[in-house]
Short mmCIF file of C-alpha atoms in Angstrom, two decimals:
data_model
loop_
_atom_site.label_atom_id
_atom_site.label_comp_id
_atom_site.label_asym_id
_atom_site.label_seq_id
_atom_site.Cartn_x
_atom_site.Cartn_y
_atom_site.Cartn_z
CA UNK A 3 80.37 210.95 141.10
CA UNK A 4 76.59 210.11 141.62
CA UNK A 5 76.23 209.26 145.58
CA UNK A 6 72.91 210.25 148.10
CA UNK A 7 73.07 213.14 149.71
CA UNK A 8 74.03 213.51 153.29
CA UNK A 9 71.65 214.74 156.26
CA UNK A 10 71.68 215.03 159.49
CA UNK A 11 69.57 214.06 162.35
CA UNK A 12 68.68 215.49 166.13
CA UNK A 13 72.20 215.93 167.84
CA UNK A 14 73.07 212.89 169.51
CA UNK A 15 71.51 210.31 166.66
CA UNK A 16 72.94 208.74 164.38
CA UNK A 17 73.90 210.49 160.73
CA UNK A 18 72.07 209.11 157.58
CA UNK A 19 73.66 208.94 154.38
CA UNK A 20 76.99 207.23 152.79
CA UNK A 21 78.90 205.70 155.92
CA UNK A 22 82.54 207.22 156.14
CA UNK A 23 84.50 205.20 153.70
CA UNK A 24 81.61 204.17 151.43
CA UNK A 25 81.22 207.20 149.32
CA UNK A 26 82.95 205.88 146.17
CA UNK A 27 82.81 202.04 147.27
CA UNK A 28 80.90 199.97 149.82
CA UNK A 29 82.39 199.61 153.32
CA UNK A 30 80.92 195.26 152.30
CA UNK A 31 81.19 193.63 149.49
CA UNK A 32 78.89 190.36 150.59
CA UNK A 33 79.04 187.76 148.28
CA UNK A 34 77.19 184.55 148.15
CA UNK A 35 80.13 182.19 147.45
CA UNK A 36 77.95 178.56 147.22
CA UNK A 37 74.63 177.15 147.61
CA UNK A 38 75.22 173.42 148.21
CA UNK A 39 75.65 172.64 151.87
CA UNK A 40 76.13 169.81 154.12
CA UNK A 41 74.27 170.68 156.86
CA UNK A 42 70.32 171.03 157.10
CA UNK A 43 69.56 174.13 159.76
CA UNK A 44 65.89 174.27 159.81
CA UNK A 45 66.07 178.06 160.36
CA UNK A 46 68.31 178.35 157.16
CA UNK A 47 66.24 179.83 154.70
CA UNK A 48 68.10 177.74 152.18
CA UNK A 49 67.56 174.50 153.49
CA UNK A 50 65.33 172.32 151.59
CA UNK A 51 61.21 173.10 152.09
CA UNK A 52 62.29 176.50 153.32
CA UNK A 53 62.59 177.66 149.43
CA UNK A 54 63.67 177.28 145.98
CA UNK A 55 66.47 179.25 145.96
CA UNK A 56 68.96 176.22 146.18
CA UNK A 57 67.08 174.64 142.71
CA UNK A 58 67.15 178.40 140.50
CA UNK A 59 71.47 178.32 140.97
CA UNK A 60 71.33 174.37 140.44
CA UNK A 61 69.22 175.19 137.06
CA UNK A 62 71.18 178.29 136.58
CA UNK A 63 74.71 177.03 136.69
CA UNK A 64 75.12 179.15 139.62
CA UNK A 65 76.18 176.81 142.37
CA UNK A 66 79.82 178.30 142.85
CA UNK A 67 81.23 181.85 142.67
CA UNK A 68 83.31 181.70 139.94
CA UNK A 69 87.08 182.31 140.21
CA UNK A 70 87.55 184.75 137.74
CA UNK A 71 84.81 186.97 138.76
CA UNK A 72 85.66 186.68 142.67
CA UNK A 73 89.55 188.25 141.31
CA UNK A 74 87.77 190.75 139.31
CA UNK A 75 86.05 192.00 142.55
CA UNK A 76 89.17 191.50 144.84
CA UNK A 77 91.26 193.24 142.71
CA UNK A 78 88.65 196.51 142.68
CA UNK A 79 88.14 196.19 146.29
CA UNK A 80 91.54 196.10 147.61
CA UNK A 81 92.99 199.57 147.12
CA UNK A 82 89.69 200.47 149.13
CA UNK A 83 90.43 198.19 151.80
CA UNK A 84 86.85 196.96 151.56
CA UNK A 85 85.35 193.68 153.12
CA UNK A 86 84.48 190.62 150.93
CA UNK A 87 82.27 188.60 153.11
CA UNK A 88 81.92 185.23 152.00
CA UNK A 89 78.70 183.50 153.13
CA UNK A 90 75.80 182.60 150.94
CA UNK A 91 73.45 179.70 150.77
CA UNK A 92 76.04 177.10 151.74
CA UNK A 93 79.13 176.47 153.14
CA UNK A 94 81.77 178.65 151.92
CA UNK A 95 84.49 176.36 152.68
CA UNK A 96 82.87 173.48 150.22
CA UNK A 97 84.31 175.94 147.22
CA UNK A 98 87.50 173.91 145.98
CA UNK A 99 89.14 177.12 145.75
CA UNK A 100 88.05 178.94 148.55
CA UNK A 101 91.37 179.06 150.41
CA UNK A 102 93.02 179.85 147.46
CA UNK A 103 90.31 183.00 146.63
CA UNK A 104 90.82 184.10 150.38
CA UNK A 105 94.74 184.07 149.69
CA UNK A 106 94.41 186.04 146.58
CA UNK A 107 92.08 188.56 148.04
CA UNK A 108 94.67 189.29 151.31
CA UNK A 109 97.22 189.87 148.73
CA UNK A 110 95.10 192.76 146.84
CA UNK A 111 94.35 194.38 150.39
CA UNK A 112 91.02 193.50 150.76
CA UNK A 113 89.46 192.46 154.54
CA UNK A 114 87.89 188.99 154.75
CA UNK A 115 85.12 188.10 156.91
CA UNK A 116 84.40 184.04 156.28
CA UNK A 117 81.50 182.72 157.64
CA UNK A 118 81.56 178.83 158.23
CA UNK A 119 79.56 175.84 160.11
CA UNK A 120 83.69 174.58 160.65
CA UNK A 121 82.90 171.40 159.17
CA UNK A 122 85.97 172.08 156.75
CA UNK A 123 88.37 173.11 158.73
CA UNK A 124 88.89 170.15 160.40
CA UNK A 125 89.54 167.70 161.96
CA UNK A 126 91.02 165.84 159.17
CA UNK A 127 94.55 167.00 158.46
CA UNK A 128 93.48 168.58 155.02
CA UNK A 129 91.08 170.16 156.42
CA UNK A 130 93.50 171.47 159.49
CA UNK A 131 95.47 172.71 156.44
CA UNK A 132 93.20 174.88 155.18
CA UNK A 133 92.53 176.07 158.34
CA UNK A 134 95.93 176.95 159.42
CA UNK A 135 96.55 178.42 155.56
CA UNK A 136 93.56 180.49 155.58
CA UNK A 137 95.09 182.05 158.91
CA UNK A 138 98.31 182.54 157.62
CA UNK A 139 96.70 184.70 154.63
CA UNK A 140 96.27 187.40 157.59
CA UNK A 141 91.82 186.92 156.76
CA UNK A 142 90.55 189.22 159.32
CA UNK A 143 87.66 187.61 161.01
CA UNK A 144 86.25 184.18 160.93
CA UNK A 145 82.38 183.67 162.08
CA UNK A 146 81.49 180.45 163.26
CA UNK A 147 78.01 180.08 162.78
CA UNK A 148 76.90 177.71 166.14
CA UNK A 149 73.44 178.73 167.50
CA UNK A 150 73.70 176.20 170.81
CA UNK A 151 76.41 175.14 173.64
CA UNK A 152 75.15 172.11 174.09
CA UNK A 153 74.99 168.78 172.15
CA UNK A 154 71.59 167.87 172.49
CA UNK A 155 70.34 171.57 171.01
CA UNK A 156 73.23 171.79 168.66
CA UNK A 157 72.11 168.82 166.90
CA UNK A 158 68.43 169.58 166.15
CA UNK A 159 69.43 173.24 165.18
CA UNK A 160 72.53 172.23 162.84
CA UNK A 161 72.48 169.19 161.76
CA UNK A 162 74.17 167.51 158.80
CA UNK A 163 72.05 167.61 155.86
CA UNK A 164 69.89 164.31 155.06
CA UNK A 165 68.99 164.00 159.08
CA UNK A 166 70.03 164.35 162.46
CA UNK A 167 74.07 163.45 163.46
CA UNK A 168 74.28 159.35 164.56
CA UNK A 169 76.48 160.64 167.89
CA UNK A 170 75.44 164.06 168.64
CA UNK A 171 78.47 164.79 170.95
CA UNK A 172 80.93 163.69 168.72
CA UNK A 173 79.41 166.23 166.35
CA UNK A 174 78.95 169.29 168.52
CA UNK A 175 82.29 168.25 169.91
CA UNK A 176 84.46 168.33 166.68
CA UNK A 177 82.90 171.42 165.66
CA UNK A 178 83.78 173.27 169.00
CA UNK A 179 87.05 171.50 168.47
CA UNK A 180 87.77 173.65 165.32
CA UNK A 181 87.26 176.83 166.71
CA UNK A 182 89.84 175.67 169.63
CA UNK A 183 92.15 174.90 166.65
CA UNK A 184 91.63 178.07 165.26
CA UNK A 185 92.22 180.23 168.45
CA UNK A 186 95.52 178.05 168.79
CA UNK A 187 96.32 178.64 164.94
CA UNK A 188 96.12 182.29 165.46
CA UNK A 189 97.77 182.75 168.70
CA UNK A 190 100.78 180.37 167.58
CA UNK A 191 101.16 182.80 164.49
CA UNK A 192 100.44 186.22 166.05
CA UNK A 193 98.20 186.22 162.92
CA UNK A 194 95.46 189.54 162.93
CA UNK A 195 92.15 187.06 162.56
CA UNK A 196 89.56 187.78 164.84
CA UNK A 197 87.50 184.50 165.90
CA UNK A 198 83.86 184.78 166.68
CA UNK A 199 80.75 182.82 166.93
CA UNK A 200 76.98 183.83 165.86
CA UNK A 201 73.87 182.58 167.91
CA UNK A 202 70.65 182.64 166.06
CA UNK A 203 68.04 183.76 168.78
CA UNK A 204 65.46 181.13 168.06
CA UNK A 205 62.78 179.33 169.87
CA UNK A 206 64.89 176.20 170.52
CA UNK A 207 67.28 177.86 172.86
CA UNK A 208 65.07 179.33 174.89
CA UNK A 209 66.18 179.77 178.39
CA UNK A 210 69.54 178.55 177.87
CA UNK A 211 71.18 181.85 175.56
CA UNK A 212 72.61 183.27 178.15
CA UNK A 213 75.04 180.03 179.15
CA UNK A 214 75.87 179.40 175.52
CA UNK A 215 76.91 183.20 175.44
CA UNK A 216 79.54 181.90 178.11
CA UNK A 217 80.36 179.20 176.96
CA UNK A 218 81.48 180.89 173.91
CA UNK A 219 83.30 183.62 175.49
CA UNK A 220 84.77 182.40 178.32
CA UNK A 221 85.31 178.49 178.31
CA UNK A 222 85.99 178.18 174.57
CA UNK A 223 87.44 181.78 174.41
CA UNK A 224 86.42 183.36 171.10
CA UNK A 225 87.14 187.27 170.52
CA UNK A 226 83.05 188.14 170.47
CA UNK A 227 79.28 186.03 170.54
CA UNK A 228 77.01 187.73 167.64
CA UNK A 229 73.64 186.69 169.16
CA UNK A 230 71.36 187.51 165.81
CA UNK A 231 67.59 187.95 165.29
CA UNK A 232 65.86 185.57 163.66
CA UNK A 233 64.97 186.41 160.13
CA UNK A 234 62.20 184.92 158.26
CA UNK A 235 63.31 186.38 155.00
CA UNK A 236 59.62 187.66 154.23
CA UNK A 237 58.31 185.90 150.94
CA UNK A 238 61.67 184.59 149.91
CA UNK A 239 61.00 181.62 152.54
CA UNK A 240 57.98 180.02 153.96
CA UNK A 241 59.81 180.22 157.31
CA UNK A 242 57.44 181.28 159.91
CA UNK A 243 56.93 183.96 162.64
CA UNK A 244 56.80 182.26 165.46
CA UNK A 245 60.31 180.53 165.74
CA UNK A 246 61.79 183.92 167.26
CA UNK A 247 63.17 183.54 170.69
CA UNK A 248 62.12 187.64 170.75
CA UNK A 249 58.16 186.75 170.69
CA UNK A 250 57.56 190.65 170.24
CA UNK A 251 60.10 191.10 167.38
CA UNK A 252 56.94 190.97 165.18
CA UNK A 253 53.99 191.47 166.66
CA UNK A 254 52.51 194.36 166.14
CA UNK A 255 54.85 195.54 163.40
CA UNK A 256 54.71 199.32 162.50
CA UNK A 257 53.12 199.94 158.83
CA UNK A 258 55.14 202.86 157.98
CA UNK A 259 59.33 203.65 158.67
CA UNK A 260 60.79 207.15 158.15
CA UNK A 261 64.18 206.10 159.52
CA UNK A 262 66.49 204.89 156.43
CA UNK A 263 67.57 201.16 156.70
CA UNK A 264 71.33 201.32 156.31
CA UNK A 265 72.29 198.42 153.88
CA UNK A 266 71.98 200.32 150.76
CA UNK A 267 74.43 203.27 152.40
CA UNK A 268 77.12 200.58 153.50
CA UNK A 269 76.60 197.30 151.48
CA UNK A 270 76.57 195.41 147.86
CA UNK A 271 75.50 191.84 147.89
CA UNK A 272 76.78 189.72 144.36
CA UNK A 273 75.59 186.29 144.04
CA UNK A 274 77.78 184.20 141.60
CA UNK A 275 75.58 185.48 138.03
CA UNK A 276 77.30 188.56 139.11
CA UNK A 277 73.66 189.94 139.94
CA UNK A 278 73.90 193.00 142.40
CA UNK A 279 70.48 192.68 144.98
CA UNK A 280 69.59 195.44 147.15
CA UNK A 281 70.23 193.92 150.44
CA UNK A 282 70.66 190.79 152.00
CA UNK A 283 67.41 190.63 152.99
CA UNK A 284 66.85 189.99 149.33
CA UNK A 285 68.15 186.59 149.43
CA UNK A 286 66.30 185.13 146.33
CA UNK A 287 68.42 188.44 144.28
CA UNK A 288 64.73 189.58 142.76
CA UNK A 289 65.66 193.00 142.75
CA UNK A 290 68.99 192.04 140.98
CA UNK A 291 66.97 193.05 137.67
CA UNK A 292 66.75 196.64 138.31
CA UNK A 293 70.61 196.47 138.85
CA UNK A 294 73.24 196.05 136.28
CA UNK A 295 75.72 192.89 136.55
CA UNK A 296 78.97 193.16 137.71
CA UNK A 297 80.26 191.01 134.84
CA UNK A 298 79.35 194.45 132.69
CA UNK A 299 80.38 196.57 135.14
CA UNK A 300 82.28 197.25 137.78
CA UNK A 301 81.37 197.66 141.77
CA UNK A 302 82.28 200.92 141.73
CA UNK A 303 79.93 202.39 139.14
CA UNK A 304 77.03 200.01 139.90
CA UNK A 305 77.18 201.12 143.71
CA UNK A 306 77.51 205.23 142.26
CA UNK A 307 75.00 204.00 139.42
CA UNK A 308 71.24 205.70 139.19
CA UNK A 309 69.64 202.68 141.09
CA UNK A 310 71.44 202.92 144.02
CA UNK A 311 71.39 206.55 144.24
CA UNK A 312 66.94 206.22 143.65
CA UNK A 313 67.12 204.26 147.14
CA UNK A 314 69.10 206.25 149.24
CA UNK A 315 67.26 209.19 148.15
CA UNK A 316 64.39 207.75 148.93
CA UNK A 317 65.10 206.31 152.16
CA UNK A 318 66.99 209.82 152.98
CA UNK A 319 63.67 211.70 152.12
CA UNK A 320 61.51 209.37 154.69
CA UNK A 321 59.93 207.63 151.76
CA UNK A 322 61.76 203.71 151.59
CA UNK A 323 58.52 201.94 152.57
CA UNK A 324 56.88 203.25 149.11
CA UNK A 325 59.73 201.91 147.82
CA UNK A 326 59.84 197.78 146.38
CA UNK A 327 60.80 195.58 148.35
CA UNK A 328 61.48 197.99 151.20
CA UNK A 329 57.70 198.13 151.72
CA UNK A 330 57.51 194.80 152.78
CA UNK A 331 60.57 194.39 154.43
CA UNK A 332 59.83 192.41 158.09
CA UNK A 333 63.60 192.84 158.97
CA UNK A 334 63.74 196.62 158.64
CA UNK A 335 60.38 197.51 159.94
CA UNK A 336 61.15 195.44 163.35
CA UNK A 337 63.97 197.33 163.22
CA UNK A 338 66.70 194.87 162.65
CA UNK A 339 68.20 196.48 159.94
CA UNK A 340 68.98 200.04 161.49
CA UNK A 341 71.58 202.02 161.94
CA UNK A 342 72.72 200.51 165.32
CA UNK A 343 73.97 196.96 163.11
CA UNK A 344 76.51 196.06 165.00
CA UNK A 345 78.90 194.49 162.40
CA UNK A 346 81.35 197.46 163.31
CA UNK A 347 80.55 197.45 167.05
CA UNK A 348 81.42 193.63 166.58
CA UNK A 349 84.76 194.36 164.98
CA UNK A 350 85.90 196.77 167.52
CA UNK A 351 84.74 194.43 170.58
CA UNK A 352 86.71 191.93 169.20
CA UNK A 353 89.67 193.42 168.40
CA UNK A 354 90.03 194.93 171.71
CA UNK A 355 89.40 191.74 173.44
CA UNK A 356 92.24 189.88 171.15
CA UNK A 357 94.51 192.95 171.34
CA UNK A 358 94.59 192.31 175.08
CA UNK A 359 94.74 188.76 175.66
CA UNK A 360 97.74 188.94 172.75
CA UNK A 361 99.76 191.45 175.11
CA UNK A 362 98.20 189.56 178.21
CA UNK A 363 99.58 186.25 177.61
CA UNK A 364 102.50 186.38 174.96
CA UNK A 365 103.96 190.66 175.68
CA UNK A 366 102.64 191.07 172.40
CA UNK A 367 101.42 193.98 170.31
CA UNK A 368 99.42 192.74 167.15
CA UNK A 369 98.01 195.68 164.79
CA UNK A 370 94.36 194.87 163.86
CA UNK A 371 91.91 197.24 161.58
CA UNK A 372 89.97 199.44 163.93
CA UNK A 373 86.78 200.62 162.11
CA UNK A 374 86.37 204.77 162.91
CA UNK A 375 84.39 205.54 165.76
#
């Protein structure tokens, strides 16, 4: 088996190298499920005028993940009781089969982490039913991707593609709506689905993160509230700077990182070619031709494979930033992408916080995955 070596830094910091659990297979598999959407976030660096990525899948016959190739995966990942995280550069839920792929995964044992804007999921009664199916699967965690509490904000930061919403309290209100429906769904079924929302940390909440934080948490009652940095996606994107609510996230950045960034040691992204990219800072998948594709091979020798193992070693040595595109990586050198992610701090959070309000209000014990401390 061809994996990075593993080294150890001061007592007390964290240890570099394969994450427990990752040295045959990634703790992740992230997978970019769709690029249409039907929503127009101007922070999205998919959205129209913020690249081109959306027009090389249209060319490429690469809109959806295809079925077959999602099973491939899920059937691989399962006996490793890996994540599939669907996401991408649309909605997930516009897939026609997406419930279906979710379903199939659960069955192989593989942990599902959807991210969705909700506009699927309800409140039509199909949509309820995919919903209350997707639940029912056992899917572990479901992100709801807000970024504001409030109408007003919520409709100039996610609006529906083609322009701004024609009542934007109906809108913001049907979307919070669905994550009520899913806490309900859940809770009825004593199902093991963690709920969460993300905040993006952008310029147009300013002042008001804090309240939307709880808001979140404590009137709508979701398990956790991911507030995120905002990511300009370096040359992928013609997104600017200066839309970070953390003004000093870039200013100044270093010019040289010894610290490793963690995504090669934990993570595969596959978009639906089957390309393998780095990381998911690598959104347009340029680096995807120094990997080999997954319809050739499987996850498990492309994440041991000689590519994989060049990064790590040179991340491990101190030497990523000579490395392409690690040297001009705006994520990792503002230190964004570090070992203190806190995708597993977010998993434990929120599974302690369901665990309790479970036994709190119904006398119930439900068994949710714990990552390892």
């Amino acid at each position: 088996m061809n994996t990075a070596p593993q080294v150890q830094d001061t007592p007390g910091q964290a240890e570099y190298g394969l994450r427990t659990g990752a040295e045959e297979f990634p703790l992740m598999v992230v997978l970019s499920i769709i690029y249409p959407c039907n929503f127009g976030c101007p922070s999205c660096p998919y959205t129209d005028g913020n690249s081109e990525i959306r027009t090389f899948y249209r060319e490429h016959g690469g809109e959806l993940f295809p079925v077959p190739l999602w099973n491939k995966i899920a059937t691989e990942a399962g006996p490793y009781g890996a994540w599939l995280r669907c996401t991408g550069g649309g909605e997930p839920m516009l897939h026609p089969h997406m419930v279906e792929m979710i379903e199939f995964a659960k069955k192989q044992g593989c942990r599902v982490w959807l991210n969705t804007n909700s506009s699927m999921l309800g409140p039509r009664p199909q949509h309820r039913e995919k919903l209350e199916r997707i639940i029912r699967s056992g899917i572990d965690l479901i992100e709801f991707s807000m970024d504001a509490g409030d109408a007003e904000t919520y409709a100039r930061v996610r609006p529906p593609r083609g322009g701004p919403p024609r009542d934007p309290q109906k809108w913001f209100d049907e979307h919070v709506d669905n994550i009520r429906a899913a806490l309900e769904i859940r809770k009825r079924l004593k199902a093991p689905t963690r709920v969460v929302v993300s905040i993006i940390r952008q310029e147009f909440i300013e002042g008001r993160l804090e309240e939307y934080v709880d808001f979140y948490a404590n009137k709508v009652g979701v398990d956790e509230v991911i507030t995120r940095k905002y990511l300009t996606w370096d040359d992928n994107t013609t997104l600017p700077h200066n839309r970070a609510l953390d003004k000093h996230l870039y200013k100044d950045q270093a010019t040289e990182k010894t610290e490793p960034c963690v995504w090669p040691f934990e993570r595969m992204n596959i978009d639906p070619l089957g390309r393998v990219s780095l990381c998911g800072q690598d959104v347009s998948f340029r680096s995807s031709k120094l990997f080999p594709n997954i319809n050739d091979l499987s996850v498990k020798e492309v994440w041991q494979g000689e590519t994989f193992t060049w990064y790590r070693r040179m991340h491990l040595e101190g030497r990523g930033a000579e490395a392409w595109p690690c040297r001009g990586c705006s994520a990792w050198f503002a230190g964004i992408r570090d070992w203190k992610y806190g995708w597993l701090r977010v998993l434990k959070n929120s599974g302690e916080r369901y665990q309790e309000m479970m036994k709190r209000d119904l006398g119930v014990d439900v068994e949710l995955y714990q990552p390892k401390p």
